Amino acid sequence: MTAPLIDPFQRAISYLRVSVTDRCDFRCVYCMSENMSFLPKKELLTLEELDRMCSAFIDMGVEKLRITGGEPLVRRGIMTFFNTMTRHLESGALQELTLTTNGSQLERFAGDLFAAGVRRVNISLDTLDDQKFADITRWGRLPQVLRGVDAAQKAGMRVKINVVALKGFNEDELFDLVEWCAGRDMDLTFIEVMPMGDIGNEDRLDQYWPLKDLRARLAERYTLKELAERTGGPARYVALEETGQKIGFITPLTHNFCESCNRVRLTCTGELYMCLGQEDMADLRPALRNHLGDDTALQTHIREAITRKPKGHDFDYARQSVDGRVSRHMSHTGG
Ligand code: SAM
Ligand code: SF4
């Protein structure tokens, strides 16, 4: 291994999130507009290039790889990529290979993912109601996703359900979601909606349900015990004493989690974003494509980019206008 990646604030970069496609088979209202235009195929890193890129990061100390998108499982041939990453798990260089998915393709892929070494999966699911699910995802169907959840558990993967907290949409399902996850021994994390990209007519201020309100609602029924556990990411955790369940809260807007940030994000075109909430990025694709067979230039570019990792982001809903918003979609940078 070469020298680890340390940023100017002495944070070691050990976690890479990789968006393998900007495409998706859903059109969630908070994430995409109905008529999205997607990148032409030639713009995307090939599966071999994704392998080279991830391997370079692993060589520099990245221990955790999360594959995301868009919907990662709609990328053609994606299992080839997972299978090539297995060698890094086997060598011990990579501690964890995981993915975030909408679950639509899991029925098909769960077994193969487990065989490739994936032991945990985050599945995004905002409601347990068929009609509401169709409304929020525009193109999704709930039964298909529920079959995906079943398949993931059956294959032996630990499942975490990610729920975007949406005012007036899933407020009334809070306890149903908690109980459903408890009954199936799945972890649960709530995410505050973030100002990412242009999504058409939806007004994000209307959708914003602060997690401190959600948490207060939970505390009406359960005893919440704060857990010290931090993952270097934006989640904070509580345990519900009555069920023993762990619940996560991702509150990028109301809480500053940046001081312990250990992660960077790679887009499907090879741009490295050092912070989800900032526009600065490094385009690593030329270093990859101009130096076939030699990753020295690529590693130099990665190191240079890490020296630009900012102290934190500037999201702020507080002034009634969405300040600090970034123009790209979540599906571009990878959530
Ligand atoms: N398609 C996969 C999925 O839905 O899990 C992976 C990509 S998706 C962009 C990753 C996560 O970002 C999902 O949990 C999704 O709910 C969340 N997300 C998308 N747009 C968001 C937004 N504007 N604010 C907060 N979370 C968002
Ligand atoms: Fe697709 Fe995930 Fe975005 Fe929904 S949140 S549109 S499933 S990328």
mmCIF file of C-alpha atoms and ligand atoms in Angstrom:
data_model
loop_
_atom_site.group_PDB
_atom_site.id
_atom_site.type_symbol
_atom_site.label_atom_id
_atom_site.label_comp_id
_atom_site.label_asym_id
_atom_site.label_seq_id
_atom_site.Cartn_x
_atom_site.Cartn_y
_atom_site.Cartn_z
ATOM 1 C CA MET A 1 0.000 0.000 0.000
ATOM 2 C CA THR A 2 1.155 3.551 -0.692
ATOM 3 C CA ALA A 3 0.871 6.390 1.856
ATOM 4 C CA PRO A 4 -2.670 6.924 3.178
ATOM 5 C CA LEU A 5 -4.809 9.860 2.125
ATOM 6 C CA ILE A 6 -4.890 12.544 4.817
ATOM 7 C CA ASP A 7 -6.685 15.824 4.186
ATOM 8 C CA PRO A 8 -5.600 19.292 5.419
ATOM 9 C CA PHE A 9 -7.738 18.865 8.544
ATOM 10 C CA GLN A 10 -6.002 15.626 9.462
ATOM 11 C CA ARG A 11 -8.976 13.487 8.447
ATOM 12 C CA ALA A 12 -7.939 10.133 6.976
ATOM 13 C CA ILE A 13 -9.932 9.297 3.862
ATOM 14 C CA SER A 14 -10.966 5.669 4.205
ATOM 15 C CA TYR A 15 -14.393 5.639 2.585
ATOM 16 C CA LEU A 16 -15.218 6.000 -1.108
ATOM 17 C CA ARG A 17 -18.723 6.222 -2.504
ATOM 18 C CA VAL A 18 -18.944 5.476 -6.173
ATOM 19 C CA SER A 19 -21.834 6.323 -8.425
ATOM 20 C CA VAL A 20 -21.743 3.762 -11.233
ATOM 21 C CA THR A 21 -24.564 5.263 -13.289
ATOM 22 C CA ASP A 22 -26.711 8.387 -13.337
ATOM 23 C CA ARG A 23 -29.671 6.379 -14.625
ATOM 24 C CA CYS A 24 -32.509 4.960 -12.607
ATOM 25 C CA ASP A 25 -35.696 2.988 -13.074
ATOM 26 C CA PHE A 26 -37.507 5.281 -10.598
ATOM 27 C CA ARG A 27 -38.108 9.039 -10.634
ATOM 28 C CA CYS A 28 -38.407 9.891 -6.944
ATOM 29 C CA VAL A 29 -39.879 13.369 -6.685
ATOM 30 C CA TYR A 30 -37.185 14.716 -4.316
ATOM 31 C CA CYS A 31 -34.368 13.305 -6.461
ATOM 32 C CA MET A 32 -35.209 13.628 -10.150
ATOM 33 C CA SER A 33 -37.531 15.437 -12.477
ATOM 34 C CA GLU A 34 -39.801 13.282 -14.585
ATOM 35 C CA ASN A 35 -37.952 14.073 -17.795
ATOM 36 C CA MET A 36 -34.342 13.622 -16.896
ATOM 37 C CA SER A 37 -31.693 13.655 -19.582
ATOM 38 C CA PHE A 38 -28.919 11.208 -18.908
ATOM 39 C CA LEU A 39 -25.301 11.078 -19.936
ATOM 40 C CA PRO A 40 -24.289 9.398 -23.189
ATOM 41 C CA LYS A 41 -22.639 6.051 -22.575
ATOM 42 C CA LYS A 42 -19.193 7.174 -23.759
ATOM 43 C CA GLU A 43 -19.058 9.685 -20.914
ATOM 44 C CA LEU A 44 -19.299 6.938 -18.314
ATOM 45 C CA LEU A 45 -16.292 5.197 -16.889
ATOM 46 C CA THR A 46 -16.211 1.667 -18.226
ATOM 47 C CA LEU A 47 -16.379 -1.215 -15.779
ATOM 48 C CA GLU A 48 -12.621 -1.699 -16.232
ATOM 49 C CA GLU A 49 -12.014 1.985 -15.523
ATOM 50 C CA LEU A 50 -14.183 1.796 -12.416
ATOM 51 C CA ASP A 51 -12.076 -1.133 -11.274
ATOM 52 C CA ARG A 52 -8.823 0.796 -11.855
ATOM 53 C CA MET A 53 -10.173 3.847 -10.096
ATOM 54 C CA CYS A 54 -11.444 1.976 -7.035
ATOM 55 C CA SER A 55 -8.292 -0.120 -6.855
ATOM 56 C CA ALA A 56 -6.160 3.056 -6.833
ATOM 57 C CA PHE A 57 -8.146 4.393 -3.874
ATOM 58 C CA ILE A 58 -7.925 1.062 -2.067
ATOM 59 C CA ASP A 59 -4.182 1.112 -2.618
ATOM 60 C CA MET A 60 -4.134 4.489 -0.851
ATOM 61 C CA GLY A 61 -6.008 3.297 2.214
ATOM 62 C CA VAL A 62 -9.700 3.284 1.306
ATOM 63 C CA GLU A 63 -11.212 0.424 3.306
ATOM 64 C CA LYS A 64 -14.864 0.868 2.629
ATOM 65 C CA LEU A 65 -16.519 1.072 -0.765
ATOM 66 C CA ARG A 66 -20.176 1.933 -1.221
ATOM 67 C CA ILE A 67 -21.648 1.523 -4.695
ATOM 68 C CA THR A 68 -24.503 3.827 -5.522
ATOM 69 C CA GLY A 69 -26.046 5.848 -8.352
ATOM 70 C CA GLY A 70 -28.592 6.537 -9.857
ATOM 71 C CA GLU A 71 -29.661 2.988 -9.386
ATOM 72 C CA PRO A 72 -26.464 0.908 -9.329
ATOM 73 C CA LEU A 73 -28.198 -2.333 -10.233
ATOM 74 C CA VAL A 74 -29.511 -0.990 -13.564
ATOM 75 C CA ARG A 75 -25.958 -0.508 -14.861
ATOM 76 C CA ARG A 76 -25.373 -3.198 -17.438
ATOM 77 C CA GLY A 77 -22.795 -5.779 -16.356
ATOM 78 C CA ILE A 78 -22.564 -4.358 -12.847
ATOM 79 C CA MET A 79 -22.033 -7.799 -11.316
ATOM 80 C CA THR A 80 -18.757 -8.047 -13.240
ATOM 81 C CA PHE A 81 -17.602 -4.989 -11.349
ATOM 82 C CA PHE A 82 -18.699 -6.369 -7.954
ATOM 83 C CA ASN A 83 -16.961 -9.637 -8.760
ATOM 84 C CA THR A 84 -13.691 -7.865 -9.555
ATOM 85 C CA MET A 85 -13.846 -6.015 -6.229
ATOM 86 C CA THR A 86 -14.046 -9.337 -4.377
ATOM 87 C CA ARG A 87 -10.267 -9.737 -4.725
ATOM 88 C CA HIS A 88 -9.730 -6.695 -2.491
ATOM 89 C CA LEU A 89 -11.970 -8.194 0.190
ATOM 90 C CA GLU A 90 -10.068 -11.445 -0.060
ATOM 91 C CA SER A 91 -6.697 -9.717 0.255
ATOM 92 C CA GLY A 92 -7.940 -7.862 3.345
ATOM 93 C CA ALA A 93 -7.253 -4.424 1.809
ATOM 94 C CA LEU A 94 -10.965 -3.724 1.609
ATOM 95 C CA GLN A 95 -12.981 -4.181 4.794
ATOM 96 C CA GLU A 96 -16.399 -3.654 3.319
ATOM 97 C CA LEU A 97 -18.109 -3.664 -0.055
ATOM 98 C CA THR A 98 -21.646 -2.427 0.080
ATOM 99 C CA LEU A 99 -24.354 -0.681 -1.929
ATOM 100 C CA THR A 100 -27.299 1.667 -1.701
ATOM 101 C CA THR A 101 -30.194 0.620 -3.892
ATOM 102 C CA ASN A 102 -33.869 1.241 -4.455
ATOM 103 C CA GLY A 103 -34.333 -2.526 -4.211
ATOM 104 C CA SER A 104 -36.087 -2.960 -7.544
ATOM 105 C CA GLN A 105 -33.484 -5.380 -8.930
ATOM 106 C CA LEU A 106 -32.524 -7.141 -5.720
ATOM 107 C CA GLU A 107 -34.700 -10.156 -6.289
ATOM 108 C CA ARG A 108 -32.484 -10.881 -9.278
ATOM 109 C CA PHE A 109 -29.097 -9.911 -7.818
ATOM 110 C CA ALA A 110 -29.162 -10.587 -4.058
ATOM 111 C CA GLY A 111 -27.581 -14.042 -4.281
ATOM 112 C CA ASP A 112 -24.817 -12.886 -6.626
ATOM 113 C CA LEU A 113 -24.084 -9.853 -4.457
ATOM 114 C CA PHE A 114 -23.697 -12.025 -1.397
ATOM 115 C CA ALA A 115 -21.421 -14.371 -3.325
ATOM 116 C CA ALA A 116 -19.291 -11.349 -4.316
ATOM 117 C CA GLY A 117 -18.825 -10.498 -0.636
ATOM 118 C CA VAL A 118 -21.556 -7.928 -0.008
ATOM 119 C CA ARG A 119 -22.798 -8.416 3.542
ATOM 120 C CA ARG A 120 -24.825 -5.264 4.076
ATOM 121 C CA VAL A 121 -27.173 -3.349 1.833
ATOM 122 C CA ASN A 122 -29.039 -0.061 2.256
ATOM 123 C CA ILE A 123 -32.461 -0.120 0.656
ATOM 124 C CA SER A 124 -34.343 3.130 0.174
ATOM 125 C CA LEU A 125 -38.034 2.888 0.962
ATOM 126 C CA ASP A 126 -40.129 5.855 2.054
ATOM 127 C CA THR A 127 -43.559 4.309 2.517
ATOM 128 C CA LEU A 128 -45.295 0.948 2.942
ATOM 129 C CA ASP A 129 -48.368 2.059 1.071
ATOM 130 C CA ASP A 130 -48.695 0.894 -2.553
ATOM 131 C CA GLN A 131 -50.259 4.068 -3.885
ATOM 132 C CA LYS A 132 -47.993 6.429 -1.975
ATOM 133 C CA PHE A 133 -44.999 4.447 -3.162
ATOM 134 C CA ALA A 134 -46.130 4.812 -6.765
ATOM 135 C CA ASP A 135 -46.655 8.541 -6.185
ATOM 136 C CA ILE A 136 -43.299 9.288 -4.569
ATOM 137 C CA THR A 137 -41.188 7.167 -6.952
ATOM 138 C CA ARG A 138 -43.409 7.984 -9.978
ATOM 139 C CA TRP A 139 -42.278 4.790 -11.763
ATOM 140 C CA GLY A 140 -41.722 2.330 -8.913
ATOM 141 C CA ARG A 141 -43.900 -0.506 -7.661
ATOM 142 C CA LEU A 142 -43.840 -1.465 -4.003
ATOM 143 C CA PRO A 143 -44.346 -5.262 -4.277
ATOM 144 C CA GLN A 144 -41.251 -5.556 -6.468
ATOM 145 C CA VAL A 145 -39.163 -3.735 -3.865
ATOM 146 C CA LEU A 146 -40.588 -5.817 -1.024
ATOM 147 C CA ARG A 147 -39.584 -8.946 -2.902
ATOM 148 C CA GLY A 148 -36.119 -7.416 -3.190
ATOM 149 C CA VAL A 149 -35.987 -6.839 0.580
ATOM 150 C CA ASP A 150 -36.985 -10.474 1.141
ATOM 151 C CA ALA A 151 -34.357 -11.702 -1.303
ATOM 152 C CA ALA A 152 -31.602 -9.662 0.354
ATOM 153 C CA GLN A 153 -32.423 -11.050 3.790
ATOM 154 C CA LYS A 154 -32.764 -14.557 2.457
ATOM 155 C CA ALA A 155 -29.362 -14.306 0.778
ATOM 156 C CA GLY A 156 -27.867 -13.459 4.188
ATOM 157 C CA MET A 157 -27.309 -9.735 3.868
ATOM 158 C CA ARG A 158 -27.964 -7.332 6.724
ATOM 159 C CA VAL A 159 -30.526 -4.799 5.511
ATOM 160 C CA LYS A 160 -30.815 -1.171 6.485
ATOM 161 C CA ILE A 161 -33.864 0.724 5.333
ATOM 162 C CA ASN A 162 -33.323 4.390 4.407
ATOM 163 C CA VAL A 163 -36.374 6.597 4.687
ATOM 164 C CA VAL A 164 -36.404 10.198 3.490
ATOM 165 C CA ALA A 165 -38.508 12.101 6.029
ATOM 166 C CA LEU A 166 -41.154 14.015 4.079
ATOM 167 C CA LYS A 167 -43.575 16.338 5.715
ATOM 168 C CA GLY A 168 -47.197 15.485 5.029
ATOM 169 C CA PHE A 169 -46.138 12.340 3.179
ATOM 170 C CA ASN A 170 -44.785 9.713 5.553
ATOM 171 C CA GLU A 171 -45.275 11.481 8.883
ATOM 172 C CA ASP A 172 -48.263 9.260 9.604
ATOM 173 C CA GLU A 173 -46.258 6.102 8.883
ATOM 174 C CA LEU A 174 -43.492 6.745 11.374
ATOM 175 C CA PHE A 175 -44.504 4.022 13.815
ATOM 176 C CA ASP A 176 -45.506 1.574 11.089
ATOM 177 C CA LEU A 177 -42.064 1.868 9.534
ATOM 178 C CA VAL A 178 -40.342 1.470 12.902
ATOM 179 C CA GLU A 179 -42.391 -1.606 13.752
ATOM 180 C CA TRP A 180 -42.001 -3.140 10.309
ATOM 181 C CA CYS A 181 -38.214 -2.850 10.542
ATOM 182 C CA ALA A 182 -38.157 -4.135 14.139
ATOM 183 C CA GLY A 183 -40.272 -7.132 13.157
ATOM 184 C CA ARG A 184 -37.844 -8.054 10.392
ATOM 185 C CA ASP A 185 -34.668 -7.246 12.326
ATOM 186 C CA MET A 186 -33.647 -4.471 9.943
ATOM 187 C CA ASP A 187 -31.889 -1.257 10.869
ATOM 188 C CA LEU A 188 -33.620 1.981 9.997
ATOM 189 C CA THR A 189 -32.267 5.414 9.144
ATOM 190 C CA PHE A 190 -34.181 8.587 8.501
ATOM 191 C CA ILE A 191 -32.739 11.162 6.117
ATOM 192 C CA GLU A 192 -33.563 14.843 6.039
ATOM 193 C CA VAL A 193 -34.401 16.036 2.542
ATOM 194 C CA MET A 194 -31.540 17.994 0.987
ATOM 195 C CA PRO A 195 -31.464 20.803 -1.583
ATOM 196 C CA MET A 196 -29.905 18.940 -4.504
ATOM 197 C CA GLY A 197 -30.463 19.666 -8.186
ATOM 198 C CA ASP A 198 -33.483 20.927 -10.051
ATOM 199 C CA ILE A 199 -36.407 18.575 -9.574
ATOM 200 C CA GLY A 200 -39.155 20.437 -11.326
ATOM 201 C CA ASN A 201 -42.179 21.762 -9.500
ATOM 202 C CA GLU A 202 -41.701 20.251 -6.076
ATOM 203 C CA ASP A 203 -40.967 22.803 -3.402
ATOM 204 C CA ARG A 204 -38.388 21.429 -1.067
ATOM 205 C CA LEU A 205 -39.263 23.775 1.760
ATOM 206 C CA ASP A 206 -42.710 22.183 1.751
ATOM 207 C CA GLN A 207 -41.223 18.707 1.968
ATOM 208 C CA TYR A 208 -38.820 19.513 4.757
ATOM 209 C CA TRP A 209 -39.609 17.563 7.940
ATOM 210 C CA PRO A 210 -36.846 18.322 10.437
ATOM 211 C CA LEU A 211 -35.598 15.175 12.104
ATOM 212 C CA LYS A 212 -35.656 16.841 15.491
ATOM 213 C CA ASP A 213 -39.466 16.895 15.109
ATOM 214 C CA LEU A 214 -39.506 13.282 13.943
ATOM 215 C CA ARG A 215 -37.355 12.336 16.901
ATOM 216 C CA ALA A 216 -39.649 14.127 19.337
ATOM 217 C CA ARG A 217 -42.564 12.170 17.861
ATOM 218 C CA LEU A 218 -40.669 8.903 18.362
ATOM 219 C CA ALA A 219 -39.955 9.826 21.976
ATOM 220 C CA GLU A 220 -43.703 10.031 22.634
ATOM 221 C CA ARG A 221 -43.903 6.252 22.261
ATOM 222 C CA TYR A 222 -40.402 4.942 22.907
ATOM 223 C CA THR A 223 -37.538 5.586 25.289
ATOM 224 C CA LEU A 224 -34.637 6.854 23.186
ATOM 225 C CA LYS A 225 -31.121 6.142 24.320
ATOM 226 C CA GLU A 226 -28.408 8.147 22.564
ATOM 227 C CA LEU A 227 -25.611 5.946 21.184
ATOM 228 C CA ALA A 228 -22.061 7.243 21.044
ATOM 229 C CA GLU A 229 -21.421 5.257 17.875
ATOM 230 C CA ARG A 230 -20.240 7.314 14.898
ATOM 231 C CA THR A 231 -19.335 5.989 11.491
ATOM 232 C CA GLY A 232 -17.443 9.028 10.233
ATOM 233 C CA GLY A 233 -20.588 9.837 8.297
ATOM 234 C CA PRO A 234 -23.569 12.062 8.861
ATOM 235 C CA ALA A 235 -25.639 9.551 10.845
ATOM 236 C CA ARG A 236 -26.282 9.692 14.572
ATOM 237 C CA TYR A 237 -27.897 6.767 16.309
ATOM 238 C CA VAL A 238 -30.311 6.063 19.120
ATOM 239 C CA ALA A 239 -31.527 2.766 20.530
ATOM 240 C CA LEU A 240 -35.200 2.255 21.283
ATOM 241 C CA GLU A 241 -35.219 0.652 24.711
ATOM 242 C CA GLU A 242 -38.539 -1.119 24.181
ATOM 243 C CA THR A 243 -37.493 -2.897 20.972
ATOM 244 C CA GLY A 244 -33.687 -2.832 21.226
ATOM 245 C CA GLN A 245 -33.725 -1.398 17.714
ATOM 246 C CA LYS A 246 -31.100 0.990 16.403
ATOM 247 C CA ILE A 247 -32.377 4.052 14.568
ATOM 248 C CA GLY A 248 -30.161 6.422 12.599
ATOM 249 C CA PHE A 249 -30.709 10.065 11.770
ATOM 250 C CA ILE A 250 -28.952 11.752 8.888
ATOM 251 C CA THR A 251 -29.353 15.463 9.452
ATOM 252 C CA PRO A 252 -26.964 17.248 7.151
ATOM 253 C CA LEU A 253 -28.923 20.487 7.408
ATOM 254 C CA THR A 254 -29.498 20.837 11.118
ATOM 255 C CA HIS A 255 -26.329 19.231 12.384
ATOM 256 C CA ASN A 256 -22.765 19.738 11.395
ATOM 257 C CA PHE A 257 -21.159 16.372 10.901
ATOM 258 C CA CYS A 258 -18.231 17.520 8.812
ATOM 259 C CA GLU A 259 -15.503 17.423 11.454
ATOM 260 C CA SER A 260 -15.355 13.643 11.360
ATOM 261 C CA CYS A 261 -15.921 13.236 7.606
ATOM 262 C CA ASN A 262 -13.788 10.392 6.241
ATOM 263 C CA ARG A 263 -15.333 10.120 2.788
ATOM 264 C CA VAL A 264 -15.172 11.321 -0.788
ATOM 265 C CA ARG A 265 -17.471 10.661 -3.723
ATOM 266 C CA LEU A 266 -16.714 9.599 -7.270
ATOM 267 C CA THR A 267 -19.245 10.188 -10.037
ATOM 268 C CA CYS A 268 -19.864 7.789 -12.895
ATOM 269 C CA THR A 269 -17.820 10.068 -15.187
ATOM 270 C CA GLY A 270 -14.771 10.079 -12.928
ATOM 271 C CA GLU A 271 -15.241 13.375 -11.104
ATOM 272 C CA LEU A 272 -14.167 13.298 -7.495
ATOM 273 C CA TYR A 273 -16.227 15.405 -5.120
ATOM 274 C CA MET A 274 -14.462 16.050 -1.861
ATOM 275 C CA CYS A 275 -17.694 17.262 -0.222
ATOM 276 C CA LEU A 276 -21.319 16.447 -1.044
ATOM 277 C CA GLY A 277 -22.340 20.046 -0.369
ATOM 278 C CA GLN A 278 -19.685 21.921 -2.373
ATOM 279 C CA GLU A 279 -19.149 22.457 -6.084
ATOM 280 C CA ASP A 280 -15.393 21.842 -6.098
ATOM 281 C CA MET A 281 -14.319 18.631 -7.768
ATOM 282 C CA ALA A 282 -11.370 17.024 -9.514
ATOM 283 C CA ASP A 283 -11.831 15.405 -12.917
ATOM 284 C CA LEU A 284 -9.818 12.191 -12.665
ATOM 285 C CA ARG A 285 -10.818 10.768 -16.016
ATOM 286 C CA PRO A 286 -7.992 12.320 -18.097
ATOM 287 C CA ALA A 287 -5.376 10.915 -15.706
ATOM 288 C CA LEU A 288 -7.030 7.538 -16.097
ATOM 289 C CA ARG A 289 -7.468 7.601 -19.883
ATOM 290 C CA ASN A 290 -4.149 9.263 -20.794
ATOM 291 C CA HIS A 291 -2.029 6.873 -18.771
ATOM 292 C CA LEU A 292 -3.140 3.393 -19.639
ATOM 293 C CA GLY A 293 -1.388 0.759 -17.593
ATOM 294 C CA ASP A 294 0.176 3.231 -15.168
ATOM 295 C CA ASP A 295 -1.703 4.620 -12.187
ATOM 296 C CA THR A 296 1.029 6.989 -10.938
ATOM 297 C CA ALA A 297 -0.586 10.042 -12.549
ATOM 298 C CA LEU A 298 -4.000 8.994 -11.272
ATOM 299 C CA GLN A 299 -2.706 8.638 -7.724
ATOM 300 C CA THR A 300 -0.986 12.035 -7.940
ATOM 301 C CA HIS A 301 -4.260 13.632 -9.040
ATOM 302 C CA ILE A 302 -6.166 11.927 -6.235
ATOM 303 C CA ARG A 303 -3.657 13.179 -3.656
ATOM 304 C CA GLU A 304 -3.846 16.694 -5.027
ATOM 305 C CA ALA A 305 -7.660 16.587 -4.857
ATOM 306 C CA ILE A 306 -7.621 15.475 -1.230
ATOM 307 C CA THR A 307 -5.556 18.538 -0.319
ATOM 308 C CA ARG A 308 -8.618 20.543 -1.424
ATOM 309 C CA LYS A 309 -11.136 18.751 0.789
ATOM 310 C CA PRO A 310 -13.008 21.570 2.513
ATOM 311 C CA LYS A 311 -13.700 21.797 6.200
ATOM 312 C CA GLY A 312 -17.453 21.509 5.673
ATOM 313 C CA HIS A 313 -20.515 22.320 3.620
ATOM 314 C CA ASP A 314 -22.861 25.320 3.560
ATOM 315 C CA PHE A 315 -26.361 23.862 3.329
ATOM 316 C CA ASP A 316 -28.815 26.072 5.166
ATOM 317 C CA TYR A 317 -32.607 26.110 5.146
ATOM 318 C CA ALA A 318 -32.761 28.561 8.030
ATOM 319 C CA ARG A 319 -33.368 31.709 5.997
ATOM 320 C CA GLN A 320 -36.475 30.418 4.268
ATOM 321 C CA SER A 321 -34.687 30.254 0.987
ATOM 322 C CA VAL A 322 -32.588 27.259 0.185
ATOM 323 C CA ASP A 323 -29.081 28.616 0.586
ATOM 324 C CA GLY A 324 -25.907 26.734 -0.096
ATOM 325 C CA ARG A 325 -27.749 24.477 -2.514
ATOM 326 C CA VAL A 326 -25.764 22.705 -5.141
ATOM 327 C CA SER A 327 -26.873 22.460 -8.720
ATOM 328 C CA ARG A 328 -26.244 18.786 -9.369
ATOM 329 C CA HIS A 329 -28.633 15.976 -8.536
ATOM 330 C CA MET A 330 -28.044 13.454 -5.807
ATOM 331 C CA SER A 331 -28.059 10.776 -8.501
ATOM 332 C CA HIS A 332 -25.043 12.488 -10.071
ATOM 333 C CA THR A 333 -22.819 12.577 -7.006
ATOM 334 C CA GLY A 334 -24.280 9.441 -5.519
ATOM 335 C CA GLY A 335 -26.261 9.614 -2.293
HETATM 336 N N1 SAM B 1 -31.099 4.667 -6.286
HETATM 337 C C1 SAM B 1 -30.510 4.284 -5.049
HETATM 338 C C2 SAM B 1 -31.455 4.530 -3.897
HETATM 339 O O1 SAM B 1 -32.476 5.197 -4.089
HETATM 340 O O2 SAM B 1 -31.164 4.033 -2.811
HETATM 341 C C3 SAM B 1 -29.178 4.936 -4.753
HETATM 342 C C4 SAM B 1 -29.005 6.390 -5.108
HETATM 343 S S1 SAM B 1 -30.044 7.522 -4.191
HETATM 344 C C5 SAM B 1 -29.543 9.058 -4.890
HETATM 345 C C6 SAM B 1 -29.301 7.440 -2.585
HETATM 346 C C7 SAM B 1 -30.119 7.979 -1.448
HETATM 347 O O3 SAM B 1 -30.277 9.356 -1.608
HETATM 348 C C8 SAM B 1 -31.518 7.387 -1.317
HETATM 349 O O4 SAM B 1 -31.696 6.882 -0.012
HETATM 350 C C9 SAM B 1 -32.410 8.554 -1.569
HETATM 351 O O5 SAM B 1 -33.600 8.463 -0.844
HETATM 352 C C10 SAM B 1 -31.555 9.719 -1.139
HETATM 353 N N2 SAM B 1 -31.900 11.005 -1.730
HETATM 354 C C11 SAM B 1 -32.099 11.324 -3.026
HETATM 355 N N3 SAM B 1 -32.384 12.627 -3.175
HETATM 356 C C12 SAM B 1 -32.370 13.155 -1.938
HETATM 357 C C13 SAM B 1 -32.572 14.456 -1.412
HETATM 358 N N4 SAM B 1 -32.855 15.479 -2.203
HETATM 359 N N5 SAM B 1 -32.476 14.627 -0.069
HETATM 360 C C14 SAM B 1 -32.189 13.582 0.748
HETATM 361 N N6 SAM B 1 -31.969 12.353 0.330
HETATM 362 C C15 SAM B 1 -32.061 12.125 -1.000
HETATM 363 FE FE1 SF4 B 2 -33.581 6.679 -8.358
HETATM 364 FE FE2 SF4 B 2 -32.577 6.497 -5.920
HETATM 365 FE FE3 SF4 B 2 -33.016 8.898 -7.027
HETATM 366 FE FE4 SF4 B 2 -35.092 7.425 -6.342
HETATM 367 S S1 SF4 B 2 -33.537 8.256 -4.952
HETATM 368 S S2 SF4 B 2 -34.831 8.497 -8.309
HETATM 369 S S3 SF4 B 2 -34.378 5.401 -6.711
HETATM 370 S S4 SF4 B 2 -31.554 7.409 -7.709
#
